[in-house]
Short mmCIF file of C-alpha atoms and ligand atoms in Angstrom, two decimals:
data_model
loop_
_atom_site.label_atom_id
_atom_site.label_comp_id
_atom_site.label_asym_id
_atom_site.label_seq_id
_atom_site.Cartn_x
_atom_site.Cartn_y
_atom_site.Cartn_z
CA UNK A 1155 14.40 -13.47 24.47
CA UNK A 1156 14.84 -12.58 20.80
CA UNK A 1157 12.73 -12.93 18.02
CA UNK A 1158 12.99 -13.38 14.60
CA UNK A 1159 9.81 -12.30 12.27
CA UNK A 1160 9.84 -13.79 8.96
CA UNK A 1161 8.13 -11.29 6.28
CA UNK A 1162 7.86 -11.24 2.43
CA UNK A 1163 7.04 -8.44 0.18
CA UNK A 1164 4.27 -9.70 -2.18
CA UNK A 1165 2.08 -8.52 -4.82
CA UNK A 1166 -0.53 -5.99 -4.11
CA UNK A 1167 -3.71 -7.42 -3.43
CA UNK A 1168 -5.21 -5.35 -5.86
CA UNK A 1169 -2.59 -6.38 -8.76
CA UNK A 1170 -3.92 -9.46 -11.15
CA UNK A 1171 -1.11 -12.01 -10.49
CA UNK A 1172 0.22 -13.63 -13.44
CA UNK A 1173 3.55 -16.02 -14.48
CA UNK A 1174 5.78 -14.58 -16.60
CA UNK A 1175 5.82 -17.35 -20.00
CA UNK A 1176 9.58 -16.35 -20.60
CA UNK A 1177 10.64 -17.16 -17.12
CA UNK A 1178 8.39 -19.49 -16.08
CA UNK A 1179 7.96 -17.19 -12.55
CA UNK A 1180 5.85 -14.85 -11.05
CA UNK A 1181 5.16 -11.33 -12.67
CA UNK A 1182 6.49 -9.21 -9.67
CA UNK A 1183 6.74 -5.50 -11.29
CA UNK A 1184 2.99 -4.23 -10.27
CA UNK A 1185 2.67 -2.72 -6.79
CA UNK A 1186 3.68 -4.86 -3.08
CA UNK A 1187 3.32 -4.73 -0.15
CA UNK A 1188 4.53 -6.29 3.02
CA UNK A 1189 2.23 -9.79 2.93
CA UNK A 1190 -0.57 -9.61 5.14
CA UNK A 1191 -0.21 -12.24 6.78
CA UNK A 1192 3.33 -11.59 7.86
CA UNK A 1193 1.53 -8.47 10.01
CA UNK A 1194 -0.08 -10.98 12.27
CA UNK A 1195 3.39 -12.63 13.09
CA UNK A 1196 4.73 -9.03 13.82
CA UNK A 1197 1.53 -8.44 16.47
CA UNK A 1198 2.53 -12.03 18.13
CA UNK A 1199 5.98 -10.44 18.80
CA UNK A 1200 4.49 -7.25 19.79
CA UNK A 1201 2.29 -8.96 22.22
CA UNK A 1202 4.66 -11.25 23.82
CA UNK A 1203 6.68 -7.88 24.31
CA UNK A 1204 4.25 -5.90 25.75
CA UNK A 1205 2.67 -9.01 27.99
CA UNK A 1206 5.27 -8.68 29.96
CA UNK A 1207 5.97 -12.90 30.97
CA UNK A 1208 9.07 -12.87 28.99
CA UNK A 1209 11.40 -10.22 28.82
CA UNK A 1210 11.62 -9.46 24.77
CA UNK A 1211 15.13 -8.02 24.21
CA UNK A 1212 14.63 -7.50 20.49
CA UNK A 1213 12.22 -8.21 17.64
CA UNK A 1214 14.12 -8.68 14.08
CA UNK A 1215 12.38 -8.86 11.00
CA UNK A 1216 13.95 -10.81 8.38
CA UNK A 1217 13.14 -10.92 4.20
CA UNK A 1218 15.04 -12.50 1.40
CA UNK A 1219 14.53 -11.01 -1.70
CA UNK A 1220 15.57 -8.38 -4.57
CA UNK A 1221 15.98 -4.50 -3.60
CA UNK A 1222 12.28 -3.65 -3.84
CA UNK A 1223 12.32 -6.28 -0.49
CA UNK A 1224 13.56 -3.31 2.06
CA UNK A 1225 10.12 -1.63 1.79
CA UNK A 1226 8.53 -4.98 3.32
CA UNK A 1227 11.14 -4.50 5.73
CA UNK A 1228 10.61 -0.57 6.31
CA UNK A 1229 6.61 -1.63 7.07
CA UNK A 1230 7.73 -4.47 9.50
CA UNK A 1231 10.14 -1.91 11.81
CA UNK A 1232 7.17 0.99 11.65
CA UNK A 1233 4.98 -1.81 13.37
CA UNK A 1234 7.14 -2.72 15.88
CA UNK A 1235 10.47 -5.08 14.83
CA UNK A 1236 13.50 -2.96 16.30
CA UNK A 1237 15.76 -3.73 13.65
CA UNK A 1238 15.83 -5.90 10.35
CA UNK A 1239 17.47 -8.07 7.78
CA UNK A 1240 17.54 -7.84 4.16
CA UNK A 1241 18.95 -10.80 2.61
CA UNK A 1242 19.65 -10.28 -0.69
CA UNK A 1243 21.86 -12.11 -3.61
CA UNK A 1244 21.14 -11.84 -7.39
CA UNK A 1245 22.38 -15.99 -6.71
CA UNK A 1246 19.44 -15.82 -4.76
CA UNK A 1247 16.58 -15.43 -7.53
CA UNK A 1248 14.72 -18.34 -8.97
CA UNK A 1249 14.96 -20.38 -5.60
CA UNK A 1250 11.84 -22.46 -4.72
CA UNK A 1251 10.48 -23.32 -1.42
CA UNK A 1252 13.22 -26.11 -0.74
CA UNK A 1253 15.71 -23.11 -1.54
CA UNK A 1254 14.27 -20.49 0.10
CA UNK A 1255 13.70 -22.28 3.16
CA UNK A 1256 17.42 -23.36 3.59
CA UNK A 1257 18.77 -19.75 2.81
CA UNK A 1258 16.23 -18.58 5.72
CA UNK A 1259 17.41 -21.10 7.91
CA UNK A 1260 20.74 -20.22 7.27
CA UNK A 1261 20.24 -16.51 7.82
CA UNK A 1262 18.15 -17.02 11.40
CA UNK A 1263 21.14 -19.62 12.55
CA UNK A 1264 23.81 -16.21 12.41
CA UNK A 1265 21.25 -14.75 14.77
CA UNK A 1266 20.51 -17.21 16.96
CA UNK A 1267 16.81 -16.71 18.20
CA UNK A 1268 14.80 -18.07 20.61
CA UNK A 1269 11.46 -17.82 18.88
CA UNK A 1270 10.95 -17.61 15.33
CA UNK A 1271 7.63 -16.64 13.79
CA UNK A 1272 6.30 -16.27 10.61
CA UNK A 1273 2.40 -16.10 8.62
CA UNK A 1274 0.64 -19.07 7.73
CA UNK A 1275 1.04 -18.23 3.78
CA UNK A 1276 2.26 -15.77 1.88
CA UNK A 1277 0.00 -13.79 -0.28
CA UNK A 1278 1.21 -14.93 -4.13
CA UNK A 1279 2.89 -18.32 -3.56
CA UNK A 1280 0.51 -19.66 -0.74
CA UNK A 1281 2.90 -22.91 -0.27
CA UNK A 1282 2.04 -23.25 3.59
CA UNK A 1283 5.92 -24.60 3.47
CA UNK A 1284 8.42 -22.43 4.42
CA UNK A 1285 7.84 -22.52 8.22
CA UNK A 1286 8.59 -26.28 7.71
CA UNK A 1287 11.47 -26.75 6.30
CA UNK A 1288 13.18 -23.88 8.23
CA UNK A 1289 12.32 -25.36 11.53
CA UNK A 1290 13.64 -28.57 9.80
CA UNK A 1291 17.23 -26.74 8.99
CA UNK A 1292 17.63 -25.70 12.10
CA UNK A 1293 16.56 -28.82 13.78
CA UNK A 1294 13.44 -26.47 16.02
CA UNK A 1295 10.18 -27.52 16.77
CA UNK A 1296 7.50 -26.57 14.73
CA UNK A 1297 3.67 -25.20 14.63
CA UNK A 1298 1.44 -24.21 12.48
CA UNK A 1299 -1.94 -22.68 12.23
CA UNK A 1300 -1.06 -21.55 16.17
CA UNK A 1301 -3.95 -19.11 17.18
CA UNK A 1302 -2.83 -18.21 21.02
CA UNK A 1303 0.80 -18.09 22.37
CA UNK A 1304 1.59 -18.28 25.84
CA UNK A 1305 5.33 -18.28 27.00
CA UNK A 1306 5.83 -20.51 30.18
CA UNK A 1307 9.18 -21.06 31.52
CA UNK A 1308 11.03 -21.43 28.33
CA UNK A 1309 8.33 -23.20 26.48
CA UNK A 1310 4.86 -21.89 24.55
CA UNK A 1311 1.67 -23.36 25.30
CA UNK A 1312 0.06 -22.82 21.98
CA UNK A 1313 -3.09 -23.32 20.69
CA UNK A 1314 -3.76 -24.43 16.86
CA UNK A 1315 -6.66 -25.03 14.37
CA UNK A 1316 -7.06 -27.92 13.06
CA UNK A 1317 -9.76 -29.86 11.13
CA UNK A 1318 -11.68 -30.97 13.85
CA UNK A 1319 -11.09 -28.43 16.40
CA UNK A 1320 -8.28 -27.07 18.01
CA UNK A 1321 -5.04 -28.62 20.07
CA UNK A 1322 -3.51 -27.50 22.65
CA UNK A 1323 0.29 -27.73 22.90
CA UNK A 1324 3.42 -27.15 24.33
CA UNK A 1325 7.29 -27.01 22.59
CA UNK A 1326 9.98 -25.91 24.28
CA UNK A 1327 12.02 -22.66 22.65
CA UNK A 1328 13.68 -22.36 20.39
CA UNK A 1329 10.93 -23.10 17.99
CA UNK A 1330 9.33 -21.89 14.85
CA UNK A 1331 5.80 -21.08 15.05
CA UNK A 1332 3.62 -20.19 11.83
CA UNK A 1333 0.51 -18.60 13.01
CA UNK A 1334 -2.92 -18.18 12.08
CA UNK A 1335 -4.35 -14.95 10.88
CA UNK A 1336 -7.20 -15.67 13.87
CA UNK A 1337 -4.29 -14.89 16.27
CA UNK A 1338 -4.63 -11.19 16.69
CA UNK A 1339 -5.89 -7.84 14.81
CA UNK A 1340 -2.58 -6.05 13.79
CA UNK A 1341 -1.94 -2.57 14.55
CA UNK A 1342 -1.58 0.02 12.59
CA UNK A 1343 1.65 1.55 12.35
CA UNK A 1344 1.33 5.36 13.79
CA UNK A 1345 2.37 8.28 11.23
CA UNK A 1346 5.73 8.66 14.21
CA UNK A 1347 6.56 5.14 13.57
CA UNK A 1348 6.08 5.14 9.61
CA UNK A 1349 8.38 8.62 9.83
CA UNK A 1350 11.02 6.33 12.17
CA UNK A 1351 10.86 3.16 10.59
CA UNK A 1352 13.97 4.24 7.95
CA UNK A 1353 16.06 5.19 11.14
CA UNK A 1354 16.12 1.82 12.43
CA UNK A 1355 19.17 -0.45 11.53
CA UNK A 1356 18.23 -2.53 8.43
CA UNK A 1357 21.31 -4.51 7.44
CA UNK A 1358 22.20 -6.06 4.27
CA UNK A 1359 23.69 -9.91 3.70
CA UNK A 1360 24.54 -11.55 1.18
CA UNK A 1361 24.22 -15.13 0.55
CA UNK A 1362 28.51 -15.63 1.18
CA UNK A 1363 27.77 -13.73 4.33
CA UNK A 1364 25.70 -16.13 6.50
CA UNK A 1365 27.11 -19.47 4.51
CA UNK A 1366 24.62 -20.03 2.27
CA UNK A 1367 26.09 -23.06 -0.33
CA UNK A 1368 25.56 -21.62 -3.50
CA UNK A 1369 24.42 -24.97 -5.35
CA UNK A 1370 21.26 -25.07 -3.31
CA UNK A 1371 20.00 -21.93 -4.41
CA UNK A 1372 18.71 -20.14 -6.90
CA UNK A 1373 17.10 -21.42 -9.76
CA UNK A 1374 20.18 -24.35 -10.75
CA UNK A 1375 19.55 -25.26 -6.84
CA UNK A 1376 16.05 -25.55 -7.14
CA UNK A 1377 14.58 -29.51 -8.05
CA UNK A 1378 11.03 -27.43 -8.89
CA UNK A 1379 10.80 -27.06 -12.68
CA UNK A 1380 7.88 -24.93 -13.85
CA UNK A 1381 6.10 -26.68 -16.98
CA UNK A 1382 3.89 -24.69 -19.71
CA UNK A 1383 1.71 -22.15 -18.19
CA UNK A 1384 -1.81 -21.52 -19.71
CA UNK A 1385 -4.65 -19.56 -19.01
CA UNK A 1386 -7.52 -20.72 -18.33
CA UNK A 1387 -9.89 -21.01 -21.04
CA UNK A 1388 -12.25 -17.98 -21.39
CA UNK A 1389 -15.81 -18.36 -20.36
CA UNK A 1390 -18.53 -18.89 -22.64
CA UNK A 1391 -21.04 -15.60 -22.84
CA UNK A 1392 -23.98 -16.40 -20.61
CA UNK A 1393 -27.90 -16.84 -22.48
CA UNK A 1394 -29.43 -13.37 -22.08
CA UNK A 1395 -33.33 -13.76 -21.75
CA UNK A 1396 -35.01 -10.07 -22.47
CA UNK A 1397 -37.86 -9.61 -19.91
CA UNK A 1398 -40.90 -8.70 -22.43
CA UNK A 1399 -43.95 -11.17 -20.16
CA UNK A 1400 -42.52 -12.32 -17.12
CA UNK A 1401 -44.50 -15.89 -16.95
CA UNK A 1402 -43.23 -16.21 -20.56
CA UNK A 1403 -39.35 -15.42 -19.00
CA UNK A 1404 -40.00 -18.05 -16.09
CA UNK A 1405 -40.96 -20.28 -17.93
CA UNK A 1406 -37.56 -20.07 -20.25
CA UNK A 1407 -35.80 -19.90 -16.94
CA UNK A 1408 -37.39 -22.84 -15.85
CA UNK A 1409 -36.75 -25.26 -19.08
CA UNK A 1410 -33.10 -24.18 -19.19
CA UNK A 1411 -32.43 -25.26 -15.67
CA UNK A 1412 -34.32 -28.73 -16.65
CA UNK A 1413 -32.86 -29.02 -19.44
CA UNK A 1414 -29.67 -29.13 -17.28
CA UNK A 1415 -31.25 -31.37 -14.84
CA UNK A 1416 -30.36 -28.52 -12.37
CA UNK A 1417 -34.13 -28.77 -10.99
C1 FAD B 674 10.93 -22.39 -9.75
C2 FAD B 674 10.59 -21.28 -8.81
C3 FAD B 674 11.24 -20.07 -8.91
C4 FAD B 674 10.95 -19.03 -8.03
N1 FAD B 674 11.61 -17.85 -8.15
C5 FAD B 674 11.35 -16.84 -7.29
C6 FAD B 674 12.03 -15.60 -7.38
O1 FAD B 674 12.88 -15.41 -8.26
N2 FAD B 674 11.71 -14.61 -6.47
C7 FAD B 674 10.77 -14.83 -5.51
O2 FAD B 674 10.51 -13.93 -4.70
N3 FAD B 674 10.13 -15.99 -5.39
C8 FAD B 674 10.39 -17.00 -6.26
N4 FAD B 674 9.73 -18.17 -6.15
C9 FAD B 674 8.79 -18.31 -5.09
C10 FAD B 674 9.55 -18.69 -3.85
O3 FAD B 674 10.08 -19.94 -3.99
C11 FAD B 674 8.55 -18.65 -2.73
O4 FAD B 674 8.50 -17.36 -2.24
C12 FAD B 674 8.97 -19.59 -1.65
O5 FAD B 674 8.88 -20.85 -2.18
C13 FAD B 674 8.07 -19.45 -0.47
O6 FAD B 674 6.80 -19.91 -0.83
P1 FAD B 674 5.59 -19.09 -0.35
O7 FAD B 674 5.87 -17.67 -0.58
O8 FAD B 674 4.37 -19.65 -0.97
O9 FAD B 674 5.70 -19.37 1.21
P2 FAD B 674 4.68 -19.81 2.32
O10 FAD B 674 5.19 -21.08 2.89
O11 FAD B 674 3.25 -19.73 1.86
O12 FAD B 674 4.99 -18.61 3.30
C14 FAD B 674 4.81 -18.70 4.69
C15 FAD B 674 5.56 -17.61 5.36
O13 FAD B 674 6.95 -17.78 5.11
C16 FAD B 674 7.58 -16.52 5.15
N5 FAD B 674 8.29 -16.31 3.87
C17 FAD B 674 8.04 -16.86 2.66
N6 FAD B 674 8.92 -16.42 1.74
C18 FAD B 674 9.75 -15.56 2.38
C19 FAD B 674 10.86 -14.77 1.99
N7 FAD B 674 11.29 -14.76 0.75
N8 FAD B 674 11.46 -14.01 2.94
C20 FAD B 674 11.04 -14.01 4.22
N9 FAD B 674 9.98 -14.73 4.66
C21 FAD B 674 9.36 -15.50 3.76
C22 FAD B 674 6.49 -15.47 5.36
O14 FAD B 674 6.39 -15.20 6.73
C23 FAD B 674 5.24 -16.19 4.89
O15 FAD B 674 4.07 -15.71 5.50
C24 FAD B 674 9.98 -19.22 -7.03
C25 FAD B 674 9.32 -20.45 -6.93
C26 FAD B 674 9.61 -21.47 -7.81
C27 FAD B 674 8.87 -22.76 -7.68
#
C-alpha cells in the first residue's frame, strides 16, 4: 500500500495572523510551522505501518507551496513519511481552495496512492475543503472528521464524528480520508530522525510537471475574489470602579448590570 500525507506549512501559532491590504492575502513572513493538524494524518500513516494488517510500502508527504514549504516537508519525513513532494510554481501563488485542490489532485494522480490522508483544517485558512474537492478530482471516496481507521481487505472501516454521535463506515481504497485531531497523539520526532529527515528524497515539481492547466491556478484561476479587509473595531475601555467601601462598590456593580438588564 502507499500513502500519500497531505501537509501545509502555516503560520506559527504564536504569530498574530493578518491579510495583507495590498494583496488582499494572508501575511505569511512571521514564523511556520508544519500545521498541526497535518501531524495527526502523519501518525494515521505511521500506525497503519506499524499495525501490521496492511503491508505499508511507503508513506509520501506532499505540500504545495513557495520555498519556505520544504521545512513543512523536512518535519513530515523526521516523523515518519519516507520520502516527500514539494510542489512548487510561482504560477502557483494566489490559488484558492478550488485551485489548490485541483493542483493537489493533480500531483497525487502522478503517484498513484492507495490511501490519501490529510488534517481536518489547516491552521490559517481553516476551509475544511481541500480533502473534498481532491477526492472529487480524482473521483475517490471521501471522509471526514474520521477518528479510527481500520484497513480490512482493501477497504477502511472508519469511524467519524459527527453532530449527533459518531458513524461507522466503510469505503473501499483508494480513498481520501481527512481525519480528526481525536484520532491519535502524534509522536515526537527523535533528535536521529530530525538529524535524517534532510537525507530523505524530497523532490521538486513544478506545475508543467504533473499537468497542472495553468488557467485554473493561481490567482487569474481562482473565481474567489477577496473584498476590503477591515479590522475590527477597537474595544471600548471597560468602567473602572476603585474599591474605597466594598458595599458602596457592590452596589455600583450591581446597578450597572441592571442597568443592562444583565440581572
Ligand atoms: C484569493 C486567495 C488567494 C490565496 N493565495 C494563497 C497563496 O498565495 N499562498 C497560499 O499558501 N495560500 C493562499 N490562499 C489560501 C489557499 O487557497 C488555501 O491554503 C487553500 O484554499 C486551502 O485552504 P485551507 O488551508 O483552509 O485548507 P483546509 O481545507 O482547511 O485544509 C485541510 C487540509 O488540507 C491539506 N492542505 C491544505 N492546503 C495544502 C497545501 N497547500 N499543500 C498541501 N496540503 C494542503 C492539509 O492537510 C490540511 O490540513 C489563498 C486563498 C484565496 C481565497
Amino acid at each position: 500500500m502507499k500513502i500519500c500525507v497531505l501537509v501545509k506549512e502555516v503560520p506559527d501559532a504564536a504569530v498574530e495572523k493578518r491579510i495583507d491590504p495590498s494583496t488582499g492575502r494572508m501575511d505569511r513572513s512571521g514564523e511556520k510551522n508544519l500545521n498541526p493538524y497535518d501531524t495527526h494524518a502523519i501518525e494515521a500513516a505511521m500506525q497503519i505501518r506499524e499495525g501490521g494488517a496492511v503491508q505499508v510500502d511507503e508513506i509520501v508527504a506532499l505540500t504545495m507551496g513557495p520555498e519556505s514549504a520544504m521545512r513543512a516537508l523536512h518535519k513530515a519525513v523526521s516523523l515518519g513519511a519516507d520520502r516527500s513532494i514539494h510542489l512548487t510554481d510561482p504560477a502557483l501563488a494566489g490559488s484558492d481552495v478550488a485551485a489548490t485542490g485541483y493542483a493537489l489532485s493533480k500531483a497525487l494522480a502522478s503517484e498513484q496512492p492507495d490511501l490519501v490522508l490529510l488534517g481536518q483544517q489547516s491552521d490559517d485558512g481553516e476551509c475544511y475543503t481541500i480533502g473534498a474537492v481532491v477526492a472529487d478530482h480524482l473521483q475517490m471516496p471521501s471522509l471526514t472528521q474520521v477518528i479510527k481507521m481500520d484497513v480490512e481487505d482493501g477497504a477502511l472501516r472508519c469511524e467519524r464524528q459527527a453532530e449527533y454521535g459518531y458513524d461507522t463506515v466503510q469505503v473501499r481504497l483508494p480513498a481520501v480520508i481527512s481525519v480528526g485531531d481525536a484520532i491519535n497523539e502524534p509522536r515526537y520526532p527523535s533528535l536521529k530522525a530530525i538529524m535524517g529527515a534532510r537525507k530523505k528524497p524530497l523532490e521538486q515539481v513544478a506545475a508543467g510537471d504533473v499537468g497542472i492547466d495553468p488557467g485554473l491556478v493561481g490567482a487569474d484561476g481562482s473565481r474567489v475574489q477577496c473584498g476590503d479587509f477591515h479590522d475590527p473595531p477597537a474595544k471600548a475601555p471597560g468602567q473602572v470602579i476603585e474599591d474605597e467601601d466594598t458595599s458602596e462598590t457592590v452596589d455600583k456593580i450591581v446597578a450597572w448590570l441592571e442597568e443592562r438588564k444583565l440581572i
